[in-house]
């Protein structure tokens, strides 16, 4: 139903081609485009380290790893980490395009 889809979007659920708002919020912070609230600021050094870590693989490489995850018997935490990387990279791409 529409309400269920909207709830999934807000909560970060996977919907084909959809970037959950939570990823957009963090991506904005990583790009230095977020609000100025003190408790949500990310230092320049932390932003650089996070972007460098995300740049270690391409979005396509991460998506290929997820696609092959059944064959590779990825642990849940490894799969969740890949899903997070993919969500962040999609949000960053969306904001930079």
GROMACS .gro file of C-alpha atoms in nm:
model
   97
    1UNK     CA    1   0.000   0.000   0.000
    2UNK     CA    2   0.107   0.363  -0.041
    3UNK     CA    3   0.139   0.419   0.333
    4UNK     CA    4   0.359   0.116   0.368
    5UNK     CA    5   0.585   0.235   0.084
    6UNK     CA    6   0.610   0.581   0.239
    7UNK     CA    7   0.696   0.428   0.577
    8UNK     CA    8   0.968   0.215   0.415
    9UNK     CA    9   1.114   0.521   0.246
   10UNK     CA   10   1.127   0.717   0.571
   11UNK     CA   11   1.278   0.426   0.762
   12UNK     CA   12   1.545   0.356   0.501
   13UNK     CA   13   1.385   0.051   0.341
   14UNK     CA   14   1.507  -0.057   0.002
   15UNK     CA   15   1.291   0.054  -0.288
   16UNK     CA   16   1.447   0.024  -0.635
   17UNK     CA   17   1.624   0.348  -0.724
   18UNK     CA   18   1.513   0.521  -0.405
   19UNK     CA   19   1.758   0.696  -0.172
   20UNK     CA   20   1.620   0.701   0.185
   21UNK     CA   21   1.614   1.041   0.352
   22UNK     CA   22   1.847   0.921   0.631
   23UNK     CA   23   2.125   0.868   0.376
   24UNK     CA   24   2.062   1.212   0.224
   25UNK     CA   25   2.095   1.378   0.564
   26UNK     CA   26   2.432   1.212   0.632
   27UNK     CA   27   2.551   1.272   0.274
   28UNK     CA   28   2.476   1.643   0.310
   29UNK     CA   29   2.683   1.649   0.628
   30UNK     CA   30   2.971   1.472   0.453
   31UNK     CA   31   2.960   1.730   0.175
   32UNK     CA   32   2.948   2.016   0.426
   33UNK     CA   33   2.597   2.111   0.312
   34UNK     CA   34   2.410   2.023   0.631
   35UNK     CA   35   2.264   2.258   0.888
   36UNK     CA   36   2.475   2.439   1.142
   37UNK     CA   37   2.354   2.270   1.460
   38UNK     CA   38   2.653   2.207   1.684
   39UNK     CA   39   2.550   1.851   1.776
   40UNK     CA   40   2.522   1.749   1.410
   41UNK     CA   41   2.845   1.901   1.279
   42UNK     CA   42   3.109   1.671   1.137
   43UNK     CA   43   3.467   1.793   1.150
   44UNK     CA   44   3.653   1.849   0.825
   45UNK     CA   45   3.893   1.565   0.911
   46UNK     CA   46   3.608   1.322   0.982
   47UNK     CA   47   3.434   1.420   0.657
   48UNK     CA   48   3.754   1.364   0.460
   49UNK     CA   49   3.815   1.024   0.623
   50UNK     CA   50   3.457   0.911   0.560
   51UNK     CA   51   3.463   1.019   0.194
   52UNK     CA   52   3.803   0.854   0.147
   53UNK     CA   53   3.672   0.529   0.296
   54UNK     CA   54   3.365   0.536   0.073
   55UNK     CA   55   3.592   0.600  -0.227
   56UNK     CA   56   3.777   0.273  -0.168
   57UNK     CA   57   3.530   0.097  -0.397
   58UNK     CA   58   3.289   0.216  -0.662
   59UNK     CA   59   2.911   0.198  -0.631
   60UNK     CA   60   2.913  -0.062  -0.908
   61UNK     CA   61   3.168  -0.277  -0.723
   62UNK     CA   62   2.960  -0.266  -0.404
   63UNK     CA   63   2.643  -0.352  -0.597
   64UNK     CA   64   2.822  -0.648  -0.758
   65UNK     CA   65   2.932  -0.769  -0.414
   66UNK     CA   66   2.573  -0.751  -0.286
   67UNK     CA   67   2.449  -0.938  -0.594
   68UNK     CA   68   2.703  -1.213  -0.531
   69UNK     CA   69   2.646  -1.218  -0.155
   70UNK     CA   70   2.441  -1.539  -0.160
   71UNK     CA   71   2.727  -1.723  -0.329
   72UNK     CA   72   2.987  -1.573  -0.096
   73UNK     CA   73   2.789  -1.648   0.222
   74UNK     CA   74   2.828  -1.293   0.357
   75UNK     CA   75   2.757  -1.251   0.724
   76UNK     CA   76   2.467  -1.022   0.814
   77UNK     CA   77   2.700  -0.748   0.940
   78UNK     CA   78   2.903  -0.760   0.617
   79UNK     CA   79   2.586  -0.737   0.408
   80UNK     CA   80   2.455  -0.448   0.619
   81UNK     CA   81   2.787  -0.265   0.578
   82UNK     CA   82   2.765  -0.305   0.201
   83UNK     CA   83   2.402  -0.188   0.201
   84UNK     CA   84   2.507   0.119   0.401
   85UNK     CA   85   2.794   0.196   0.161
   86UNK     CA   86   2.558   0.162  -0.136
   87UNK     CA   87   2.296   0.388   0.027
   88UNK     CA   88   2.557   0.651   0.110
   89UNK     CA   89   2.709   0.642  -0.238
   90UNK     CA   90   2.367   0.675  -0.403
   91UNK     CA   91   2.283   0.972  -0.180
   92UNK     CA   92   2.620   1.140  -0.247
   93UNK     CA   93   2.579   1.083  -0.620
   94UNK     CA   94   2.228   1.229  -0.612
   95UNK     CA   95   2.348   1.539  -0.427
   96UNK     CA   96   2.648   1.592  -0.655
   97UNK     CA   97   2.464   1.545  -0.985
   0.00000   0.00000   0.00000
